[in-house]
Coordinates of C-alpha atoms and ligand atoms in Angstrom, one line a residue:
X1 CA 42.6 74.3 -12.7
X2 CA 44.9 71.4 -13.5
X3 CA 42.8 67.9 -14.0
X4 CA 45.5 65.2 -12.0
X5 CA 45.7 61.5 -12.1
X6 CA 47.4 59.5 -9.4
X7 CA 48.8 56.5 -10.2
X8 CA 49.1 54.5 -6.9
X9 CA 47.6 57.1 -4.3
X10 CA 47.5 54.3 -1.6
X11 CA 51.4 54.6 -2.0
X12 CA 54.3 56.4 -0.2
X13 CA 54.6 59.3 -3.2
X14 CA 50.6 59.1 -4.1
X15 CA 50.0 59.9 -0.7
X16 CA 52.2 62.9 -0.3
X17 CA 51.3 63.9 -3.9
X18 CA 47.1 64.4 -2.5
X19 CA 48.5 65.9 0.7
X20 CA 50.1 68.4 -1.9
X21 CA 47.3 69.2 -4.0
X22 CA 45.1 69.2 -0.9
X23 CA 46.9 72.5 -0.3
X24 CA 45.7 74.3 -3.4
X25 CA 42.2 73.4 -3.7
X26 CA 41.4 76.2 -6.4
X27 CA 44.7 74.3 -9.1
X28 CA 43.8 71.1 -8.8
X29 CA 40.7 68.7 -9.6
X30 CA 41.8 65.2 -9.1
X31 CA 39.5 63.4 -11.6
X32 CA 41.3 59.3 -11.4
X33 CA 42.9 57.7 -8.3
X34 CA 44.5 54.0 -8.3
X35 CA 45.4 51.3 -5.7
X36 CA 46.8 48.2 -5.7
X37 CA 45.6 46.2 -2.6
X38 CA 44.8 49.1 -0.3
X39 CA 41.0 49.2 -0.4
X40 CA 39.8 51.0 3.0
X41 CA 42.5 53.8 2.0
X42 CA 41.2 54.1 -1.5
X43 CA 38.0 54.4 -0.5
X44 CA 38.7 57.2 1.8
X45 CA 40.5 58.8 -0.8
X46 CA 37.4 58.4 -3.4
X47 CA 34.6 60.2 -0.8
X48 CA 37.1 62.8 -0.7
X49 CA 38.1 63.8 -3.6
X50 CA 35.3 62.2 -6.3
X51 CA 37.5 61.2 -9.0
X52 CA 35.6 60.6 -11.8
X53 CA 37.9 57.2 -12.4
X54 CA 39.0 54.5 -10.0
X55 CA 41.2 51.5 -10.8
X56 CA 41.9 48.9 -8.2
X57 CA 44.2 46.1 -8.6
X58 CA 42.8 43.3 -6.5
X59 CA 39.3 44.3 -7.7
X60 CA 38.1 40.3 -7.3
X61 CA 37.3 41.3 -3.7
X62 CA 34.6 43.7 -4.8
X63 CA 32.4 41.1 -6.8
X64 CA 31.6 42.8 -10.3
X65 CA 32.4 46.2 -9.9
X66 CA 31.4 48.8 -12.6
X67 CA 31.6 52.2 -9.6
X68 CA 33.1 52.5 -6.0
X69 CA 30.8 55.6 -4.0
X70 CA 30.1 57.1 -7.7
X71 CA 33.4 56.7 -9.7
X72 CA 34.0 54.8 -12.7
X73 CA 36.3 51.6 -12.7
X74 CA 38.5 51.7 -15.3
X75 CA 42.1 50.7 -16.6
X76 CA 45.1 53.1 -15.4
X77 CA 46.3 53.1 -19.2
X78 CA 42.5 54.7 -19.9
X79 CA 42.6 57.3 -16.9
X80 CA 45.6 58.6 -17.8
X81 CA 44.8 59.2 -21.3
X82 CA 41.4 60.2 -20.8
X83 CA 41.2 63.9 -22.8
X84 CA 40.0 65.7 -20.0
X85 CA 43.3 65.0 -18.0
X86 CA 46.2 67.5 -17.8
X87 CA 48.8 65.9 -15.6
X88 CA 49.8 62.3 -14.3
X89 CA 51.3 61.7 -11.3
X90 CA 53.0 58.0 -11.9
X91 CA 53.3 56.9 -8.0
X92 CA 53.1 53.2 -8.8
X93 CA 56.2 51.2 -7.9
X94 CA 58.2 48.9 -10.3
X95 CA 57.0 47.4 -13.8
X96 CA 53.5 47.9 -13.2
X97 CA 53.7 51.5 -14.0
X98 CA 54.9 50.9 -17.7
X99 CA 52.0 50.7 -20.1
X100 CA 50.2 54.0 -18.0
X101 CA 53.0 56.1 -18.5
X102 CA 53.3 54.8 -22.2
X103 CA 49.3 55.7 -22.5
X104 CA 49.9 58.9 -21.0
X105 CA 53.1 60.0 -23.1
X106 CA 51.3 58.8 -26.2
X107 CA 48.5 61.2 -25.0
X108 CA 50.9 64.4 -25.0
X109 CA 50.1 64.3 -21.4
X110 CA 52.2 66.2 -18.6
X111 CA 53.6 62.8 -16.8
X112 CA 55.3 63.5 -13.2
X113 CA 57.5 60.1 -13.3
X114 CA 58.2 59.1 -9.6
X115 CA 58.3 55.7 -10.9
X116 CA 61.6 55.5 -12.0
X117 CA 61.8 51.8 -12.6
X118 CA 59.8 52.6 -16.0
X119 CA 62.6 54.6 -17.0
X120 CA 65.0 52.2 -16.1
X121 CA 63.2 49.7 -18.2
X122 CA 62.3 51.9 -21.5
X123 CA 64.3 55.6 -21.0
X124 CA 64.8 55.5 -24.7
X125 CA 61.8 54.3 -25.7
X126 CA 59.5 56.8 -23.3
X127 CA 61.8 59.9 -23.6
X128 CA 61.7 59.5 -27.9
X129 CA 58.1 59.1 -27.5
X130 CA 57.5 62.2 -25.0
X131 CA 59.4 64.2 -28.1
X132 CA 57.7 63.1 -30.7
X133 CA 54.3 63.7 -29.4
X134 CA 54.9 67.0 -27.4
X135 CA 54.4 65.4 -24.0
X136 CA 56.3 66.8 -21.1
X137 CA 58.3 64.6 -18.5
X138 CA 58.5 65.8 -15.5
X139 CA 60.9 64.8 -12.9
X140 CA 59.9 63.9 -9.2
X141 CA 62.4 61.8 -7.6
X142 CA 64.9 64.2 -5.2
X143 CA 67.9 64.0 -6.9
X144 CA 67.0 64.0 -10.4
X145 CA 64.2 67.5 -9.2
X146 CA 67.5 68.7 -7.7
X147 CA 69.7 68.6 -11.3
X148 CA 66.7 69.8 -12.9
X149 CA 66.5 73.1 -10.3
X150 CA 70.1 73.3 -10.8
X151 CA 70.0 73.2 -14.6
X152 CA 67.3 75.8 -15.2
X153 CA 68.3 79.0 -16.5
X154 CA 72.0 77.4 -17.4
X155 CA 72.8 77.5 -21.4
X156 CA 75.9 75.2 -21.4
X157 CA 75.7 71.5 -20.9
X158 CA 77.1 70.9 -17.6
X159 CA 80.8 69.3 -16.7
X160 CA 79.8 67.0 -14.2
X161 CA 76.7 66.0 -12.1
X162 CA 77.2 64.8 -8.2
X163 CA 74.2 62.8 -7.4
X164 CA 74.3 62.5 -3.3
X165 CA 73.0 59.0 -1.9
X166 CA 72.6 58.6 1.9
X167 CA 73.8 54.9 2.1
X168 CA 71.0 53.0 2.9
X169 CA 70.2 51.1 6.3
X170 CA 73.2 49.2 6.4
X171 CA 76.1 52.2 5.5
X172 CA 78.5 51.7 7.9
X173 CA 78.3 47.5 7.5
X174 CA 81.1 45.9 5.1
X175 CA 78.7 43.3 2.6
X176 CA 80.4 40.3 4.5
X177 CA 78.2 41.4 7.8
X178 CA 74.8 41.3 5.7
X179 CA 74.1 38.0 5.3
X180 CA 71.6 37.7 8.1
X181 CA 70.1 41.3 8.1
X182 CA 65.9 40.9 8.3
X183 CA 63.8 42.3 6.4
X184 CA 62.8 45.0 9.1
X185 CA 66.8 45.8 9.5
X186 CA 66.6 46.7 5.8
X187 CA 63.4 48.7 6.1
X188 CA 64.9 50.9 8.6
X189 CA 66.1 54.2 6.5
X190 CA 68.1 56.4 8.1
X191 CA 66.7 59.7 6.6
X192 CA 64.0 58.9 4.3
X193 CA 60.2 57.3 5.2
X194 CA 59.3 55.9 1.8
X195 CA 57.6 52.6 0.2
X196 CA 59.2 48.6 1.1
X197 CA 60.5 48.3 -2.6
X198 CA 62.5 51.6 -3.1
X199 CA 63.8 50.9 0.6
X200 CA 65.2 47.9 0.4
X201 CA 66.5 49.3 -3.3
X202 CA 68.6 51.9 -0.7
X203 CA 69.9 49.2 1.3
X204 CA 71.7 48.0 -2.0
X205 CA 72.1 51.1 -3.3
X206 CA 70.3 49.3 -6.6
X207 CA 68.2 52.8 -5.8
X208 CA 71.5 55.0 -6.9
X209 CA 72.0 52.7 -10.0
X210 CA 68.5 53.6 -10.9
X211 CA 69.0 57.2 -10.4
X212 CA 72.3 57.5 -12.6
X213 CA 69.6 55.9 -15.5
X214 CA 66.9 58.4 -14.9
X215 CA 69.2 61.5 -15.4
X216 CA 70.8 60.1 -17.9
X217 CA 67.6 59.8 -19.9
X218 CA 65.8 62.8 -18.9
X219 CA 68.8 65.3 -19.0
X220 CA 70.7 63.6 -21.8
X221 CA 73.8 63.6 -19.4
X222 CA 76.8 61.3 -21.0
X223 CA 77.2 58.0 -18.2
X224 CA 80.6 59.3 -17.6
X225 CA 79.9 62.8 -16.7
X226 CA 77.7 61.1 -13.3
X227 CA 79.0 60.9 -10.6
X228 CA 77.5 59.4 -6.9
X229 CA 78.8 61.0 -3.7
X230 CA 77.7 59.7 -0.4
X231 CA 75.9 62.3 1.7
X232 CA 74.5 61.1 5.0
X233 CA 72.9 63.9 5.6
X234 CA 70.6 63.8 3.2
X235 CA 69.8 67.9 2.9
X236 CA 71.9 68.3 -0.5
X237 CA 69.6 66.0 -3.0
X238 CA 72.7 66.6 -6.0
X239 CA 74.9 68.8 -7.6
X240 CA 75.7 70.2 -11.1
X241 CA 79.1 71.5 -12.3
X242 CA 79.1 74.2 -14.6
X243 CA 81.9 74.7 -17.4
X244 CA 83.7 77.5 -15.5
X245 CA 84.0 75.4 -12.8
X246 CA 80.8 76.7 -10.5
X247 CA 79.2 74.3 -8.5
X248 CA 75.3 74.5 -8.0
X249 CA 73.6 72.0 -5.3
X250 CA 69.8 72.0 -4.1
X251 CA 68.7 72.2 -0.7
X252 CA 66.2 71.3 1.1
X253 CA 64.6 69.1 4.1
X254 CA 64.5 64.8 3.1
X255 CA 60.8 65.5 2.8
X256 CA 59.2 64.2 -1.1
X257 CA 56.4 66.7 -1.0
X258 CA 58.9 69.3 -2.2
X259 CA 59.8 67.6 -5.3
X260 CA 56.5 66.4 -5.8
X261 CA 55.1 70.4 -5.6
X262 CA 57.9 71.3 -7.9
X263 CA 57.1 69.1 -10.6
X264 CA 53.1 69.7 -10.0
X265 CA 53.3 73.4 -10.3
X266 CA 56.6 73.2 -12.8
X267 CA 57.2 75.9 -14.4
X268 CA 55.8 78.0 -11.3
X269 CA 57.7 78.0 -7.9
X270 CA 54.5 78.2 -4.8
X271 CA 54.4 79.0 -0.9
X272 CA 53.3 75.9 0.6
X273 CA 53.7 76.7 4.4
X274 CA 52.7 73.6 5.5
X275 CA 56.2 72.0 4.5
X276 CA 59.0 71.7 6.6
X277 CA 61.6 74.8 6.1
X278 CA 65.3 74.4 6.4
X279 CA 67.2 76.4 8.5
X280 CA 71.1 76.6 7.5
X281 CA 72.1 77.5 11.2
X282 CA 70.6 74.6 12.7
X283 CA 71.7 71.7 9.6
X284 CA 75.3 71.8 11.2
X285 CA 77.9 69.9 9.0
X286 CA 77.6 68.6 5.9
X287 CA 80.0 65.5 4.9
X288 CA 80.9 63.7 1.4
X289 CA 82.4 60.9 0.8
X290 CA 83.6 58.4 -1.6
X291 CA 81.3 55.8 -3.0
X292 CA 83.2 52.3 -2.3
X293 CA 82.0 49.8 -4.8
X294 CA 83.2 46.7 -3.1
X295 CA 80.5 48.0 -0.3
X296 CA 77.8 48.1 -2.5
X297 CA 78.0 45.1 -4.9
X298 CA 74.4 45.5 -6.5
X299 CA 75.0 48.9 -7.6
X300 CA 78.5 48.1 -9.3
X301 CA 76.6 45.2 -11.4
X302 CA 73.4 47.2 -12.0
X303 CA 75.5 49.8 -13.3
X304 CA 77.4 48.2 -15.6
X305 CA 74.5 46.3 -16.8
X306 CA 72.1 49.5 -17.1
X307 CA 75.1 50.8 -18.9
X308 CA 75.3 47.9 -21.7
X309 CA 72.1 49.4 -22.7
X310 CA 69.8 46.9 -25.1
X311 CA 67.4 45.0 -23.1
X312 CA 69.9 44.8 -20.0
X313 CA 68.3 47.3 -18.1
X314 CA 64.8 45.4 -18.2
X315 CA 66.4 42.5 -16.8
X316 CA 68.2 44.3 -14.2
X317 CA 65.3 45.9 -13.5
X318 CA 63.0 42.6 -13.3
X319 CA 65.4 40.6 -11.5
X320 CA 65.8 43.3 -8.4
X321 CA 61.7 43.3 -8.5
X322 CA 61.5 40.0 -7.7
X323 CA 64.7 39.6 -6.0
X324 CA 63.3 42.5 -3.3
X325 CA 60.1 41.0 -3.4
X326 CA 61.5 37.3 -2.1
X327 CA 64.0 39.0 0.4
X328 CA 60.8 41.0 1.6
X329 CA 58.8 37.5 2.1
X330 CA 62.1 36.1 3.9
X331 CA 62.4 33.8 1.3
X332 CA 66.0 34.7 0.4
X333 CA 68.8 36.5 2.2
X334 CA 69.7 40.1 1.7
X335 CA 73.1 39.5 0.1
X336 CA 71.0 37.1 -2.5
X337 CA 69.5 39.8 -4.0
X338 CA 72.9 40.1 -5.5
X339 CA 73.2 37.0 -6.5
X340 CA 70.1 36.7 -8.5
X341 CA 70.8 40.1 -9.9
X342 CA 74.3 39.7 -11.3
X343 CA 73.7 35.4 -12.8
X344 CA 70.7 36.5 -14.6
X345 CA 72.6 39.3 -15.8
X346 CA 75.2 37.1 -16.3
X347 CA 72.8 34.7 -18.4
X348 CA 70.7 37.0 -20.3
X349 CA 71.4 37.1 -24.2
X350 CA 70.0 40.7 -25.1
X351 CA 68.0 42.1 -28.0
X352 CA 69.3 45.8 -29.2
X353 CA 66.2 46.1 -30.6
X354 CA 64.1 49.4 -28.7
X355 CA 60.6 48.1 -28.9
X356 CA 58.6 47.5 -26.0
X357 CA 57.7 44.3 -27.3
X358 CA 61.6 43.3 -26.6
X359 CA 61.6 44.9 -23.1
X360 CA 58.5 43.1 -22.1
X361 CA 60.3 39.7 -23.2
X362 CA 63.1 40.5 -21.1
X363 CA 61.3 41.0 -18.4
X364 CA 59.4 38.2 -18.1
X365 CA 62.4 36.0 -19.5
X366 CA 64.3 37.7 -15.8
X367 CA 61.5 37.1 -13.6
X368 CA 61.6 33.4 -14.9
X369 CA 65.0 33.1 -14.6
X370 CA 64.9 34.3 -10.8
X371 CA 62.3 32.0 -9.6
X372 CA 63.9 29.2 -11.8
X373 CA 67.3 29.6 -9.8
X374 CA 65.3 30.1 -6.5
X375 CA 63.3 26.6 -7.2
X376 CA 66.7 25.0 -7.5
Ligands
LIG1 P1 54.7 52.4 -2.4 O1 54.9 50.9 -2.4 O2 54.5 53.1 -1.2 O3 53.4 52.7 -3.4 C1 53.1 52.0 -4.5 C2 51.8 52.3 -5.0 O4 51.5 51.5 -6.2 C3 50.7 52.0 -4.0 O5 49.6 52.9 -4.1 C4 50.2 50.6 -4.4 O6 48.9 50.3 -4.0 C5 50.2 50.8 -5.9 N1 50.3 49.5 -6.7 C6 51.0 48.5 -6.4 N2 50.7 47.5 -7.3 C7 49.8 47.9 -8.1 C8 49.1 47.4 -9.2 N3 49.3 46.1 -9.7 N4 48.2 48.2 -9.8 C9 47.9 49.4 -9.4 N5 48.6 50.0 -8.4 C10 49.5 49.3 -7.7 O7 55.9 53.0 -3.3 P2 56.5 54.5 -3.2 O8 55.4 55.5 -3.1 O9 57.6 54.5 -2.2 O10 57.2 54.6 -4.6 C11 56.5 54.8 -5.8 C12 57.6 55.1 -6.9 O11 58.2 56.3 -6.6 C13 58.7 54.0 -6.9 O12 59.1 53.8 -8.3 C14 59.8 54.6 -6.2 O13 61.1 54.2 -6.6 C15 59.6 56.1 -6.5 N6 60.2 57.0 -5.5 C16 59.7 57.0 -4.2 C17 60.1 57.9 -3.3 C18 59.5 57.9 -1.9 O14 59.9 58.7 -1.1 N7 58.6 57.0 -1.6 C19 61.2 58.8 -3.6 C20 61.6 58.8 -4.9 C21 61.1 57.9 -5.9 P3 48.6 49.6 -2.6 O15 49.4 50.3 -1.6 O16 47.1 49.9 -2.5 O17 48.9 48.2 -2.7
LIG2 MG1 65.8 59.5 -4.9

């Protein structure tokens, strides 16, 4: 029986990840759940399952609290390297999920990595530690579980990858119509039903940037070897080219509990009936197209940014955080999200140094900068 941690269980992923495990009560033991401000969920989450460890962000509400309905409070960074854990499931969205998935990897821990802004932020620096201390990464997002299905069993580096992106909410809008889109507009995925951050991060296509990073990092693929392909559809999650010129692509329904189950049981494949099935005969057609850049402005300057390497990707990374995180409060438009992305980009002088202690600077040096050119 695997011993699990979820990191953000209130959340989109952690959610889906306890519907999973629910499935197959004799492989899993969940022994630490965490929450950020969701308290009545959490709570129904402790009584049951009966972690053994709780963390909740916004614990000044509780007054004091050493337990919640018999579990210990306690750090994320100490749950997920607690010695009687096997596997982490890293559901939290955006910076906040760094240091746990450091304290994990340091354990030799299995990580699942849904939160791919950590590997945005630090691929280098959390992929050279998962080698030198045996730890295994494991892959949840969609498109980076559907290169890893696609890879397996291949001995040859692959030609190209084709990571599919639906387009966001606004995919059929030229940028110049986007200046008064709300909040809700934005939130409105066409295919996918996930968390406000990673939406709005669609919308952009900032999500896409993102993903080009994570396989980069965990598969080692060369930056000009990845490609993005816009798939409305949403049933292909990517594809790999092999040298001989054989194209492999995953399948499936736009539902995350497959991914999630594939990296839970990785290397095992399981029957979970209670998943959607697809079936080929009903999916109809299945269109590509071109990625236009000028349509997507964030993810052009992400990209290049991400691809500068040094602390660049921290900043990027930061700056869309907050950026989101403003737009989401109505506080800025959509379009500024660009804006904020590409001057602190723009004004950021960056270390080449790979410590986290330089991509914690950077950080907060871009969230700063953001709010500074907000206040103006
Ligand atoms: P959600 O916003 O739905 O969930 C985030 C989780 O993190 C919640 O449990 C939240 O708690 C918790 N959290 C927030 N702040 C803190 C904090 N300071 N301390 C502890 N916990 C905190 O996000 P998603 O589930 O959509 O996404 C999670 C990650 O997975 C993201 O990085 C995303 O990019 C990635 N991902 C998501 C997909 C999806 O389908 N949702 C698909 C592929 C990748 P609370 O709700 O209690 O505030
Ligand atoms: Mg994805």
């Amino acid at each position: 029986m695997k011993k699990i941690v979820i990191l953000g269980s209130t959340g989109s992923i952690g959610t889906q990840t306890l519907n999973v495990v629910s499935s197959f009560p004799d492989d899993f033991k969940v022994v630490g759940l965490s929450a950020g401000s969701n308290l009545d969920l959490l709570e129904q989450q402790v009584l049951k399952f009966h972690p053994s460890f709780v963390y909740y962000h916004d614990h000044t509400d509780l007054h004091s609290v050493t337990e919640l309905h018999g579990s210990r409070f306690t750090s994320m960074e100490e749950m997920a390297s607690d010695p009687q854990v096997d596997l982490v499931m890293v559901a939290t969205s955006g910076r906040v999920g760094l240091e746990p998935t450091l304290a994990a990897l340091r354990s030799g821990k299995k990580v699942a990595l849904a939160n791919k802004e950590v590997i945005v932020m630090a691929g280098e620096l959390i992929t050279s530690l998962a080698e030198h201390t045996g730890a295994q990464l494991l892959p949840v997002d969609s498109e980076p579980s559907a290169i890893w299905q696609c890879l397996r069993g291949e001995d040859k580096d692959p030609l190209r990858i084709f990571i599919t992106a639906s387009g966001g909410a606004f995919r059929n809008r030229p940028p110049q119509e986007l200046f008064e889109v709300t909040p809700e507009q934005a939130l409105q995925h066409p295919t996918w039903n996930m968390g406000r951050k990673i939406t709005v991060d669609s919308a952009t296509l900032m999500n896409k940037a993102f993903e080009v990073m994570e396989s980069h990092w965990l598969f080692g693929i060369p930056w000009e070897s990845i490609n993005v392909v816009i798939h409305p559809q949403s049933i292909i999650h990517s594809m790999v080219e092999f040298v001989d010129g054989s194209i492999k692509a995953q399948l499936g329904p736009p539902d995350m509990r497959l991914p999630i189950q594939y990296s839970l049981f990785y290397p095992q494949r399981v029957a979970n009936y209670s998943l959607p099935r697809l079936d080929p005969l009903t999916i109809g057609s299945l269109s590509f197209s071109p990625l236009i850049p000028e349509q997507y402005p964030c993810f052009q300057v992400a990209l290049d940014a991400l691809k500068r390497g040094g602390t660049y990707p921290a900043v990027v990374n930061a700056a869309d955080e907050v950026a989101v995180g403003l737009f989401l409060n109505r506080r800025i438009g959509f379009m500024d999200i660009y804006q904020l992305i590409q001057e602190t980009v723009r004004k950021h002088t960056p270390s080449h140094q790979n410590t986290l202690e330089a991509i914690i600077e950077a950080d907060f040096w871009a969230r700063e900068h953001v709010m500074s050119i907000v206040r103006q």
